[in-house]
Amino acid sequence: MVKRKRFTTTKQVNNILQEVLWKSQAVRTCSAPALPAGRITPLQAVKLWKRRFEERGVTEPEQSSQYIIAHLLGAKTIESLEQERLTEFLSREQTEQIWKLCTTRLSRMPVQYVIEEWDFRDLTLKMRPPVFIPRPETEELVELVLNDLQMKTEMGVPAETEPTCLEVGCGSGAISLSLLKSLPQLKGVALDQSQDAVDLTRENALRLGLEDRLEIHHIDVMKDAETLLSLIRPVTTLVSNPPYLFSEDMASLEPEILRFEDPAALDGGEDGLKVIKQILTLAPQILSSYGRAYLEVDPRHPPLIRQWVEGNVDGLQFKEARHDITGRPRFCILQKEEVKQGPQAGSGLRN
Ligand SMILES: C[S@@+](CC[C@H](N)C(=O)[O-])C[C@H]1O[C@@H](n2cnc3c(N)ncnc32)[C@H](O)[C@@H]1O
């Protein structure tokens, strides 16, 4: 399968210098560069826009130009197009479309929003600002959950514990929809505090024909915990890529993120743990016995989470931290344990 790859791999890129450059070049209004006088080929357009992006300090100039032009030619990548296609003249309408979308990219809108779709594992998802654009490391989180769930299935899970999943903070639906696509027996519930995210997850579920196995709710876990607990039955899997950036790091995000993505999707408060702590507090009530929670986190988080859970949450055990392909501890796995009978059994947060 031809797949587009995200070029920026982390949420957090210090790009202050580029922001200064961008401002000093006074391209805030992003006036549309003039259309070429004569006819040009896709390859010439790629080159021309790569140069223009470079001149204006747009990140990933070559990939941006290539993805936009490939998209307008009905392909995912330039490499997947035949040489003939790349060297024949574009029509006037095609050229105008390329100019329009590339000019939008000059405003620093991420390419994923410009072309209105992106690939996540084997899915192509609709993308719309300000809903969070899925990152490559989250594909690793899905892989981790799938491996665990597949292992359980192979070991013969009893019928009464058919796999069910709750995702907190579904965004575009990337995680839930990937899990459902790979596991036909899985049913899921996805929620988000953002109505835009809820709408986009619903749209993506419909496009992929997965809507019958995914319940989607507009819920803020910080404010509507009771509504959530009254809505769902205990699930075997709780998964989340929550907002986990430390607030102080928000200002150094690249302009693509700062200007277009919902800050509530990224900002995890002073220590990046605001939403994570709430999810873990609720986890013992959300999970069925021995059900597991899988979280994507900042590399500084795993020891803090372990310590906090041990001191504050009954009935939940920190199992392990897993590393991403770059070797950084980015995923936490926790498991619901049976609590010995007592006044606080299964109640989540300790008093
Ligand atoms: C980092 S994004 C992840 C989106 C998607 N799961 C993905 O991996 O592409 C975090 C998501 O959590 C949502 N979120 C943030 N705070 C929340 C809260 N208190 N309750 C529910 N969802 C929340 C945001 O709206 C955002 O969609």
mmCIF file of C-alpha atoms and ligand atoms in Angstrom:
data_model
loop_
_atom_site.group_PDB
_atom_site.id
_atom_site.type_symbol
_atom_site.label_atom_id
_atom_site.label_comp_id
_atom_site.label_asym_id
_atom_site.label_seq_id
_atom_site.Cartn_x
_atom_site.Cartn_y
_atom_site.Cartn_z
ATOM 1 C CA MET A 1 0.000 0.000 0.000
ATOM 2 C CA VAL A 2 1.304 3.479 -0.887
ATOM 3 C CA LYS A 3 1.387 5.489 2.308
ATOM 4 C CA ARG A 4 2.146 9.084 3.133
ATOM 5 C CA LYS A 5 4.615 9.506 5.986
ATOM 6 C CA ARG A 6 4.559 12.402 8.368
ATOM 7 C CA PHE A 7 7.836 14.232 8.221
ATOM 8 C CA THR A 8 7.774 15.870 11.663
ATOM 9 C CA THR A 9 7.889 13.031 14.151
ATOM 10 C CA THR A 10 7.337 14.816 17.429
ATOM 11 C CA LYS A 11 4.663 17.132 18.712
ATOM 12 C CA GLN A 12 7.345 19.325 20.090
ATOM 13 C CA VAL A 13 9.750 21.074 17.767
ATOM 14 C CA ASN A 14 11.537 24.225 18.797
ATOM 15 C CA ASN A 15 10.853 26.499 15.915
ATOM 16 C CA ILE A 16 11.141 29.963 17.326
ATOM 17 C CA LEU A 17 13.799 30.910 14.770
ATOM 18 C CA GLN A 18 11.549 29.914 11.907
ATOM 19 C CA GLU A 19 8.692 31.911 13.399
ATOM 20 C CA VAL A 20 10.961 34.987 13.567
ATOM 21 C CA LEU A 21 12.047 34.420 9.972
ATOM 22 C CA TRP A 22 8.444 34.037 8.890
ATOM 23 C CA LYS A 23 7.431 37.276 10.576
ATOM 24 C CA SER A 24 10.416 39.203 9.252
ATOM 25 C CA GLN A 25 9.568 38.134 5.734
ATOM 26 C CA ALA A 26 6.187 39.759 6.175
ATOM 27 C CA VAL A 27 4.256 36.943 4.575
ATOM 28 C CA ARG A 28 1.465 37.139 7.117
ATOM 29 C CA THR A 29 -1.067 37.976 4.454
ATOM 30 C CA CYS A 30 0.290 35.251 2.163
ATOM 31 C CA SER A 31 -0.551 37.002 -1.040
ATOM 32 C CA ALA A 32 -0.976 34.402 -3.767
ATOM 33 C CA PRO A 33 2.109 34.106 -5.976
ATOM 34 C CA ALA A 34 1.234 34.798 -9.610
ATOM 35 C CA LEU A 35 0.281 31.876 -11.827
ATOM 36 C CA PRO A 36 2.909 30.947 -14.435
ATOM 37 C CA ALA A 37 2.448 32.613 -17.825
ATOM 38 C CA GLY A 38 2.894 29.414 -19.815
ATOM 39 C CA ARG A 39 2.055 25.768 -19.189
ATOM 40 C CA ILE A 40 4.102 23.724 -16.752
ATOM 41 C CA THR A 41 4.467 20.053 -15.807
ATOM 42 C CA PRO A 42 3.882 18.526 -12.341
ATOM 43 C CA LEU A 43 7.635 18.067 -11.887
ATOM 44 C CA GLN A 44 8.262 21.732 -12.678
ATOM 45 C CA ALA A 45 5.484 22.718 -10.275
ATOM 46 C CA VAL A 46 7.022 20.560 -7.503
ATOM 47 C CA LYS A 47 10.396 22.244 -7.987
ATOM 48 C CA LEU A 48 8.943 25.733 -8.180
ATOM 49 C CA TRP A 49 6.860 25.342 -5.025
ATOM 50 C CA LYS A 50 9.690 23.628 -3.141
ATOM 51 C CA ARG A 51 11.828 26.700 -3.804
ATOM 52 C CA ARG A 52 9.046 29.091 -2.875
ATOM 53 C CA PHE A 53 8.401 27.235 0.416
ATOM 54 C CA GLU A 54 12.131 27.333 1.184
ATOM 55 C CA GLU A 55 12.268 31.074 0.513
ATOM 56 C CA ARG A 56 9.328 31.665 2.857
ATOM 57 C CA GLY A 57 10.740 29.468 5.664
ATOM 58 C CA VAL A 58 8.008 26.799 5.383
ATOM 59 C CA THR A 59 9.096 23.540 7.013
ATOM 60 C CA GLU A 60 9.530 20.391 4.910
ATOM 61 C CA PRO A 61 9.393 22.338 1.640
ATOM 62 C CA GLU A 62 9.967 19.407 -0.684
ATOM 63 C CA GLN A 63 7.520 17.012 0.963
ATOM 64 C CA SER A 64 4.882 19.748 1.203
ATOM 65 C CA SER A 65 5.135 20.505 -2.488
ATOM 66 C CA GLN A 66 5.163 16.829 -3.443
ATOM 67 C CA TYR A 67 2.214 15.776 -1.282
ATOM 68 C CA ILE A 68 -0.004 18.629 -2.463
ATOM 69 C CA ILE A 69 0.757 18.096 -6.143
ATOM 70 C CA ALA A 70 0.466 14.285 -5.900
ATOM 71 C CA HIS A 71 -2.900 14.745 -4.160
ATOM 72 C CA LEU A 72 -4.196 16.954 -6.963
ATOM 73 C CA LEU A 73 -3.155 14.295 -9.470
ATOM 74 C CA GLY A 74 -5.150 11.688 -7.532
ATOM 75 C CA ALA A 75 -2.136 9.957 -5.946
ATOM 76 C CA LYS A 76 -0.651 9.763 -2.454
ATOM 77 C CA THR A 77 2.992 10.247 -3.370
ATOM 78 C CA ILE A 78 4.920 11.630 -6.318
ATOM 79 C CA GLU A 79 6.908 8.363 -6.479
ATOM 80 C CA SER A 80 3.730 6.387 -7.135
ATOM 81 C CA LEU A 81 2.988 8.415 -10.302
ATOM 82 C CA GLU A 82 4.288 7.314 -13.687
ATOM 83 C CA GLN A 83 7.047 9.410 -15.232
ATOM 84 C CA GLU A 84 4.779 10.196 -18.176
ATOM 85 C CA ARG A 85 2.201 11.752 -15.885
ATOM 86 C CA LEU A 86 4.841 13.888 -14.211
ATOM 87 C CA THR A 87 6.209 15.317 -17.419
ATOM 88 C CA GLU A 88 2.991 16.093 -19.318
ATOM 89 C CA PHE A 89 1.539 19.595 -19.078
ATOM 90 C CA LEU A 90 -1.003 20.399 -16.377
ATOM 91 C CA SER A 91 -4.338 21.897 -17.420
ATOM 92 C CA ARG A 92 -5.066 25.501 -16.443
ATOM 93 C CA GLU A 93 -7.557 24.283 -13.791
ATOM 94 C CA GLN A 94 -5.003 21.878 -12.295
ATOM 95 C CA THR A 95 -2.410 24.656 -12.162
ATOM 96 C CA GLU A 96 -4.891 26.995 -10.466
ATOM 97 C CA GLN A 97 -5.746 24.295 -7.903
ATOM 98 C CA ILE A 98 -2.061 23.700 -7.156
ATOM 99 C CA TRP A 99 -1.505 27.437 -6.697
ATOM 100 C CA LYS A 100 -4.506 27.676 -4.383
ATOM 101 C CA LEU A 101 -3.476 24.788 -2.116
ATOM 102 C CA CYS A 102 0.223 25.681 -2.077
ATOM 103 C CA THR A 103 -0.659 29.276 -1.181
ATOM 104 C CA THR A 104 -2.665 27.905 1.751
ATOM 105 C CA ARG A 105 0.423 25.968 2.819
ATOM 106 C CA LEU A 106 2.353 29.282 2.806
ATOM 107 C CA SER A 107 0.139 30.360 5.713
ATOM 108 C CA ARG A 108 1.789 27.413 7.570
ATOM 109 C CA MET A 109 -1.351 25.311 7.509
ATOM 110 C CA PRO A 110 -0.167 21.683 7.891
ATOM 111 C CA VAL A 111 -0.220 19.723 4.644
ATOM 112 C CA GLN A 112 -2.647 17.247 6.223
ATOM 113 C CA TYR A 113 -5.260 20.003 6.573
ATOM 114 C CA VAL A 114 -4.451 21.439 3.148
ATOM 115 C CA ILE A 115 -5.201 18.144 1.380
ATOM 116 C CA GLU A 116 -7.913 17.268 3.970
ATOM 117 C CA GLU A 117 -6.749 13.713 4.557
ATOM 118 C CA TRP A 118 -3.886 11.680 5.984
ATOM 119 C CA ASP A 119 -2.789 8.081 6.412
ATOM 120 C CA PHE A 120 -2.646 6.347 9.749
ATOM 121 C CA ARG A 121 -1.495 2.724 9.630
ATOM 122 C CA ASP A 122 -3.648 1.174 6.884
ATOM 123 C CA LEU A 123 -6.394 3.821 7.054
ATOM 124 C CA THR A 124 -6.870 7.057 5.158
ATOM 125 C CA LEU A 125 -8.616 9.497 7.468
ATOM 126 C CA LYS A 126 -10.354 12.779 6.785
ATOM 127 C CA MET A 127 -8.520 15.700 8.471
ATOM 128 C CA ARG A 128 -9.924 19.087 9.458
ATOM 129 C CA PRO A 129 -8.585 21.870 11.684
ATOM 130 C CA PRO A 130 -8.474 22.124 14.638
ATOM 131 C CA VAL A 131 -8.698 18.367 15.191
ATOM 132 C CA PHE A 132 -5.317 16.860 16.146
ATOM 133 C CA ILE A 133 -3.374 15.271 13.262
ATOM 134 C CA PRO A 134 -2.322 11.742 14.250
ATOM 135 C CA ARG A 135 1.434 11.301 14.748
ATOM 136 C CA PRO A 136 3.548 8.297 13.722
ATOM 137 C CA GLU A 137 4.390 7.312 17.312
ATOM 138 C CA THR A 138 0.692 6.712 17.933
ATOM 139 C CA GLU A 139 0.810 3.959 15.310
ATOM 140 C CA GLU A 140 3.194 2.241 17.732
ATOM 141 C CA LEU A 141 0.671 2.624 20.549
ATOM 142 C CA VAL A 142 -1.970 0.906 18.386
ATOM 143 C CA GLU A 143 0.484 -1.873 17.543
ATOM 144 C CA LEU A 144 1.132 -2.410 21.245
ATOM 145 C CA VAL A 145 -2.579 -2.708 22.065
ATOM 146 C CA LEU A 146 -3.228 -4.976 19.076
ATOM 147 C CA ASN A 147 -0.403 -7.333 20.022
ATOM 148 C CA ASP A 148 -1.792 -7.668 23.549
ATOM 149 C CA LEU A 149 -5.372 -8.163 22.377
ATOM 150 C CA GLN A 150 -4.358 -10.642 19.678
ATOM 151 C CA MET A 151 -2.331 -12.610 22.214
ATOM 152 C CA LYS A 152 -5.372 -12.847 24.493
ATOM 153 C CA THR A 153 -7.540 -14.017 21.585
ATOM 154 C CA GLU A 154 -4.997 -16.697 20.695
ATOM 155 C CA MET A 155 -4.927 -17.812 24.330
ATOM 156 C CA GLY A 156 -8.719 -18.298 24.102
ATOM 157 C CA VAL A 157 -10.522 -15.501 25.915
ATOM 158 C CA PRO A 158 -13.829 -16.717 27.379
ATOM 159 C CA ALA A 159 -16.923 -15.489 25.491
ATOM 160 C CA GLU A 160 -18.173 -13.371 28.416
ATOM 161 C CA THR A 161 -15.088 -11.184 28.158
ATOM 162 C CA GLU A 162 -15.370 -10.234 24.492
ATOM 163 C CA PRO A 163 -12.930 -7.386 23.887
ATOM 164 C CA THR A 164 -14.263 -3.882 24.354
ATOM 165 C CA CYS A 165 -12.328 -0.671 24.196
ATOM 166 C CA LEU A 166 -12.728 2.882 25.458
ATOM 167 C CA GLU A 167 -10.647 5.658 23.946
ATOM 168 C CA VAL A 168 -10.348 8.943 25.807
ATOM 169 C CA GLY A 169 -9.604 11.834 23.441
ATOM 170 C CA CYS A 170 -10.337 10.262 20.059
ATOM 171 C CA GLY A 171 -9.456 13.260 17.825
ATOM 172 C CA SER A 172 -9.931 12.089 14.248
ATOM 173 C CA GLY A 173 -10.691 8.530 15.448
ATOM 174 C CA ALA A 174 -7.280 7.207 14.366
ATOM 175 C CA ILE A 175 -6.677 4.862 17.331
ATOM 176 C CA SER A 176 -10.189 3.450 17.770
ATOM 177 C CA LEU A 177 -10.799 2.992 14.053
ATOM 178 C CA SER A 178 -7.445 1.260 13.560
ATOM 179 C CA LEU A 179 -8.170 -1.150 16.398
ATOM 180 C CA LEU A 180 -11.663 -1.891 15.081
ATOM 181 C CA LYS A 181 -10.396 -2.394 11.536
ATOM 182 C CA SER A 182 -7.783 -4.901 12.703
ATOM 183 C CA LEU A 183 -9.977 -6.757 15.193
ATOM 184 C CA PRO A 184 -13.401 -7.633 13.754
ATOM 185 C CA GLN A 185 -14.648 -8.924 17.145
ATOM 186 C CA LEU A 186 -13.828 -5.664 18.978
ATOM 187 C CA LYS A 187 -16.439 -3.078 19.954
ATOM 188 C CA GLY A 188 -15.465 0.418 21.018
ATOM 189 C CA VAL A 189 -16.517 3.624 22.693
ATOM 190 C CA ALA A 190 -14.676 6.832 21.803
ATOM 191 C CA LEU A 191 -15.036 10.209 23.456
ATOM 192 C CA ASP A 192 -13.610 13.676 23.152
ATOM 193 C CA GLN A 193 -14.118 17.069 24.784
ATOM 194 C CA SER A 194 -14.172 18.689 21.342
ATOM 195 C CA GLN A 195 -17.322 18.638 19.222
ATOM 196 C CA ASP A 196 -15.134 19.002 16.100
ATOM 197 C CA ALA A 197 -13.261 15.838 17.066
ATOM 198 C CA VAL A 198 -16.467 13.923 17.791
ATOM 199 C CA ASP A 199 -17.893 14.956 14.392
ATOM 200 C CA LEU A 200 -14.703 13.994 12.555
ATOM 201 C CA THR A 201 -14.440 10.601 14.285
ATOM 202 C CA ARG A 202 -18.070 9.931 13.324
ATOM 203 C CA GLU A 203 -17.400 10.943 9.718
ATOM 204 C CA ASN A 204 -14.294 8.739 9.539
ATOM 205 C CA ALA A 205 -16.131 5.795 11.111
ATOM 206 C CA LEU A 206 -18.879 6.121 8.473
ATOM 207 C CA ARG A 207 -16.398 6.393 5.606
ATOM 208 C CA LEU A 208 -14.657 3.233 6.805
ATOM 209 C CA GLY A 209 -17.896 1.331 7.464
ATOM 210 C CA LEU A 210 -17.011 0.901 11.169
ATOM 211 C CA GLU A 211 -19.846 2.984 12.634
ATOM 212 C CA ASP A 212 -21.803 -0.046 13.889
ATOM 213 C CA ARG A 213 -19.012 -1.031 16.273
ATOM 214 C CA LEU A 214 -18.095 2.428 17.580
ATOM 215 C CA GLU A 215 -20.151 4.534 20.010
ATOM 216 C CA ILE A 216 -18.981 8.148 20.003
ATOM 217 C CA HIS A 217 -19.656 10.663 22.788
ATOM 218 C CA HIS A 218 -18.967 14.332 23.369
ATOM 219 C CA ILE A 219 -17.596 14.098 26.907
ATOM 220 C CA ASP A 220 -14.978 16.012 28.863
ATOM 221 C CA VAL A 221 -13.362 13.540 31.290
ATOM 222 C CA MET A 222 -12.324 16.390 33.571
ATOM 223 C CA LYS A 223 -15.897 17.628 33.980
ATOM 224 C CA ASP A 224 -18.266 14.812 33.007
ATOM 225 C CA ALA A 225 -16.782 11.787 34.779
ATOM 226 C CA GLU A 226 -20.160 10.793 36.223
ATOM 227 C CA THR A 227 -21.839 10.915 32.817
ATOM 228 C CA LEU A 228 -19.058 8.747 31.424
ATOM 229 C CA LEU A 229 -19.315 6.155 34.205
ATOM 230 C CA SER A 230 -23.102 6.001 33.829
ATOM 231 C CA LEU A 231 -22.816 5.510 30.049
ATOM 232 C CA ILE A 232 -20.341 2.679 29.762
ATOM 233 C CA ARG A 233 -20.004 -0.869 30.962
ATOM 234 C CA PRO A 234 -16.536 -1.985 32.111
ATOM 235 C CA VAL A 235 -14.178 -2.449 29.169
ATOM 236 C CA THR A 236 -11.212 -4.753 28.681
ATOM 237 C CA THR A 237 -9.052 -2.015 27.151
ATOM 238 C CA LEU A 238 -8.683 1.673 27.913
ATOM 239 C CA VAL A 239 -6.513 3.570 25.482
ATOM 240 C CA SER A 240 -5.518 7.199 25.213
ATOM 241 C CA ASN A 241 -3.101 9.544 23.562
ATOM 242 C CA PRO A 242 -4.060 12.385 25.894
ATOM 243 C CA PRO A 243 -2.780 15.966 25.928
ATOM 244 C CA TYR A 244 0.553 15.459 27.704
ATOM 245 C CA LEU A 245 2.814 18.392 26.889
ATOM 246 C CA PHE A 246 4.094 20.444 29.804
ATOM 247 C CA SER A 247 2.376 23.865 29.538
ATOM 248 C CA GLU A 248 5.718 25.658 29.454
ATOM 249 C CA ASP A 249 6.645 23.796 26.257
ATOM 250 C CA MET A 250 3.550 24.958 24.371
ATOM 251 C CA ALA A 251 5.102 28.276 23.288
ATOM 252 C CA SER A 252 7.958 26.560 21.463
ATOM 253 C CA LEU A 253 5.754 24.465 19.212
ATOM 254 C CA GLU A 254 6.115 24.955 15.491
ATOM 255 C CA PRO A 255 3.732 27.445 13.829
ATOM 256 C CA GLU A 256 1.858 24.644 12.041
ATOM 257 C CA ILE A 257 0.783 23.280 15.418
ATOM 258 C CA LEU A 258 0.355 26.555 17.308
ATOM 259 C CA ARG A 259 -1.827 28.206 14.705
ATOM 260 C CA PHE A 260 -3.976 25.338 13.549
ATOM 261 C CA GLU A 261 -4.294 22.509 16.101
ATOM 262 C CA ASP A 262 -6.521 22.690 19.174
ATOM 263 C CA PRO A 263 -4.298 23.599 22.177
ATOM 264 C CA ALA A 264 -6.567 21.433 24.337
ATOM 265 C CA ALA A 265 -5.289 18.431 22.367
ATOM 266 C CA LEU A 266 -1.717 19.133 23.458
ATOM 267 C CA ASP A 267 -1.504 21.036 26.739
ATOM 268 C CA GLY A 268 -1.414 18.633 29.674
ATOM 269 C CA GLY A 269 -0.985 21.330 32.317
ATOM 270 C CA GLU A 270 2.035 22.245 34.417
ATOM 271 C CA ASP A 271 3.443 18.690 34.610
ATOM 272 C CA GLY A 272 1.670 17.332 31.501
ATOM 273 C CA LEU A 273 -0.305 14.975 33.737
ATOM 274 C CA LYS A 274 -3.620 16.794 34.227
ATOM 275 C CA VAL A 275 -5.767 14.594 31.971
ATOM 276 C CA ILE A 276 -3.607 11.498 32.545
ATOM 277 C CA LYS A 277 -4.253 11.605 36.317
ATOM 278 C CA GLN A 278 -7.997 11.893 35.729
ATOM 279 C CA ILE A 279 -7.990 8.938 33.306
ATOM 280 C CA LEU A 280 -6.034 6.812 35.789
ATOM 281 C CA THR A 281 -8.293 7.825 38.667
ATOM 282 C CA LEU A 282 -11.296 6.619 36.684
ATOM 283 C CA ALA A 283 -9.546 3.539 35.255
ATOM 284 C CA PRO A 284 -10.472 1.082 38.055
ATOM 285 C CA GLN A 285 -14.147 1.924 37.490
ATOM 286 C CA ILE A 286 -13.863 1.812 33.695
ATOM 287 C CA LEU A 287 -11.889 -1.431 33.332
ATOM 288 C CA SER A 288 -13.138 -4.980 33.823
ATOM 289 C CA SER A 289 -11.023 -7.323 35.965
ATOM 290 C CA TYR A 290 -7.461 -7.487 34.665
ATOM 291 C CA GLY A 291 -8.366 -5.016 31.937
ATOM 292 C CA ARG A 292 -5.510 -2.834 30.786
ATOM 293 C CA ALA A 293 -4.923 0.863 30.192
ATOM 294 C CA TYR A 294 -2.478 1.966 27.487
ATOM 295 C CA LEU A 295 -1.247 5.556 27.408
ATOM 296 C CA GLU A 296 1.015 7.546 25.143
ATOM 297 C CA VAL A 297 3.058 9.925 27.310
ATOM 298 C CA ASP A 298 6.027 12.249 27.422
ATOM 299 C CA PRO A 299 9.364 10.409 27.968
ATOM 300 C CA ARG A 300 9.658 12.091 31.398
ATOM 301 C CA HIS A 301 6.317 10.681 32.520
ATOM 302 C CA PRO A 302 6.626 6.915 33.146
ATOM 303 C CA PRO A 303 8.396 7.093 36.562
ATOM 304 C CA LEU A 304 6.112 9.950 37.648
ATOM 305 C CA ILE A 305 3.020 8.006 36.636
ATOM 306 C CA ARG A 306 4.200 4.843 38.401
ATOM 307 C CA GLN A 307 4.854 6.772 41.606
ATOM 308 C CA TRP A 308 1.595 8.685 41.444
ATOM 309 C CA VAL A 309 -0.527 5.585 40.785
ATOM 310 C CA GLU A 310 1.158 3.648 43.604
ATOM 311 C CA GLY A 311 0.436 6.457 46.016
ATOM 312 C CA ASN A 312 -3.007 7.459 44.854
ATOM 313 C CA VAL A 313 -5.019 4.853 42.962
ATOM 314 C CA ASP A 314 -6.350 1.625 44.441
ATOM 315 C CA GLY A 315 -6.886 -1.337 42.168
ATOM 316 C CA LEU A 316 -4.550 -0.248 39.397
ATOM 317 C CA GLN A 317 -1.057 -1.581 38.903
ATOM 318 C CA PHE A 318 1.641 0.027 36.792
ATOM 319 C CA LYS A 319 2.875 -2.882 34.654
ATOM 320 C CA GLU A 320 5.550 -1.372 32.435
ATOM 321 C CA ALA A 321 6.774 1.429 30.218
ATOM 322 C CA ARG A 322 7.510 0.646 26.579
ATOM 323 C CA HIS A 323 9.865 2.488 24.250
ATOM 324 C CA ASP A 324 9.168 3.911 20.811
ATOM 325 C CA ILE A 325 11.345 3.145 17.770
ATOM 326 C CA THR A 326 13.714 5.936 18.736
ATOM 327 C CA GLY A 327 14.276 4.278 22.131
ATOM 328 C CA ARG A 328 12.374 6.764 24.289
ATOM 329 C CA PRO A 329 9.947 5.557 26.992
ATOM 330 C CA ARG A 330 6.672 6.734 25.463
ATOM 331 C CA PHE A 331 3.980 4.240 26.444
ATOM 332 C CA CYS A 332 2.645 3.133 29.826
ATOM 333 C CA ILE A 333 0.721 -0.049 30.465
ATOM 334 C CA LEU A 334 -1.379 -0.363 33.629
ATOM 335 C CA GLN A 335 -3.670 -3.162 34.750
ATOM 336 C CA LYS A 336 -6.707 -3.367 36.945
ATOM 337 C CA GLU A 337 -6.079 -5.680 39.846
ATOM 338 C CA GLU A 338 -8.668 -7.116 42.167
ATOM 339 C CA VAL A 339 -8.676 -5.091 45.382
ATOM 340 C CA LYS A 340 -8.944 -7.013 48.637
ATOM 341 C CA GLN A 341 -12.253 -6.372 50.347
ATOM 342 C CA GLY A 342 -12.159 -3.191 52.379
ATOM 343 C CA PRO A 343 -13.871 0.152 52.732
ATOM 344 C CA GLN A 344 -12.236 1.612 49.590
ATOM 345 C CA ALA A 345 -12.316 -1.471 47.364
ATOM 346 C CA GLY A 346 -12.516 -0.566 43.665
ATOM 347 C CA SER A 347 -13.208 3.076 44.331
ATOM 348 C CA GLY A 348 -10.318 4.507 42.294
ATOM 349 C CA LEU A 349 -8.725 7.543 43.928
ATOM 350 C CA ARG A 350 -7.718 7.173 47.554
ATOM 351 C CA ASN A 351 -9.114 9.592 50.063
HETATM 352 C C1 LIG B 1 -3.171 14.304 21.474
HETATM 353 S S1 LIG B 1 -4.832 14.389 20.912
HETATM 354 C C2 LIG B 1 -5.053 12.693 20.372
HETATM 355 C C3 LIG B 1 -6.108 12.505 19.320
HETATM 356 C C4 LIG B 1 -6.151 11.098 18.715
HETATM 357 N N1 LIG B 1 -6.421 10.103 19.714
HETATM 358 C C5 LIG B 1 -4.828 10.796 18.035
HETATM 359 O O1 LIG B 1 -4.002 10.072 18.631
HETATM 360 O O2 LIG B 1 -4.628 11.280 16.920
HETATM 361 C C6 LIG B 1 -5.721 14.459 22.441
HETATM 362 C C7 LIG B 1 -7.223 14.482 22.289
HETATM 363 O O3 LIG B 1 -7.779 14.497 23.605
HETATM 364 C C8 LIG B 1 -8.863 15.378 23.633
HETATM 365 N N2 LIG B 1 -9.037 15.827 25.023
HETATM 366 C C9 LIG B 1 -8.279 16.740 25.686
HETATM 367 N N3 LIG B 1 -8.761 16.939 26.939
HETATM 368 C C10 LIG B 1 -9.842 16.120 27.056
HETATM 369 C C11 LIG B 1 -10.783 15.895 28.090
HETATM 370 N N4 LIG B 1 -10.697 16.543 29.269
HETATM 371 N N5 LIG B 1 -11.792 15.025 27.883
HETATM 372 C C12 LIG B 1 -11.885 14.367 26.696
HETATM 373 N N6 LIG B 1 -11.039 14.550 25.675
HETATM 374 C C13 LIG B 1 -10.015 15.401 25.842
HETATM 375 C C14 LIG B 1 -8.505 16.482 22.669
HETATM 376 O O4 LIG B 1 -9.639 17.187 22.233
HETATM 377 C C15 LIG B 1 -7.782 15.706 21.576
HETATM 378 O O5 LIG B 1 -8.662 15.317 20.559
#
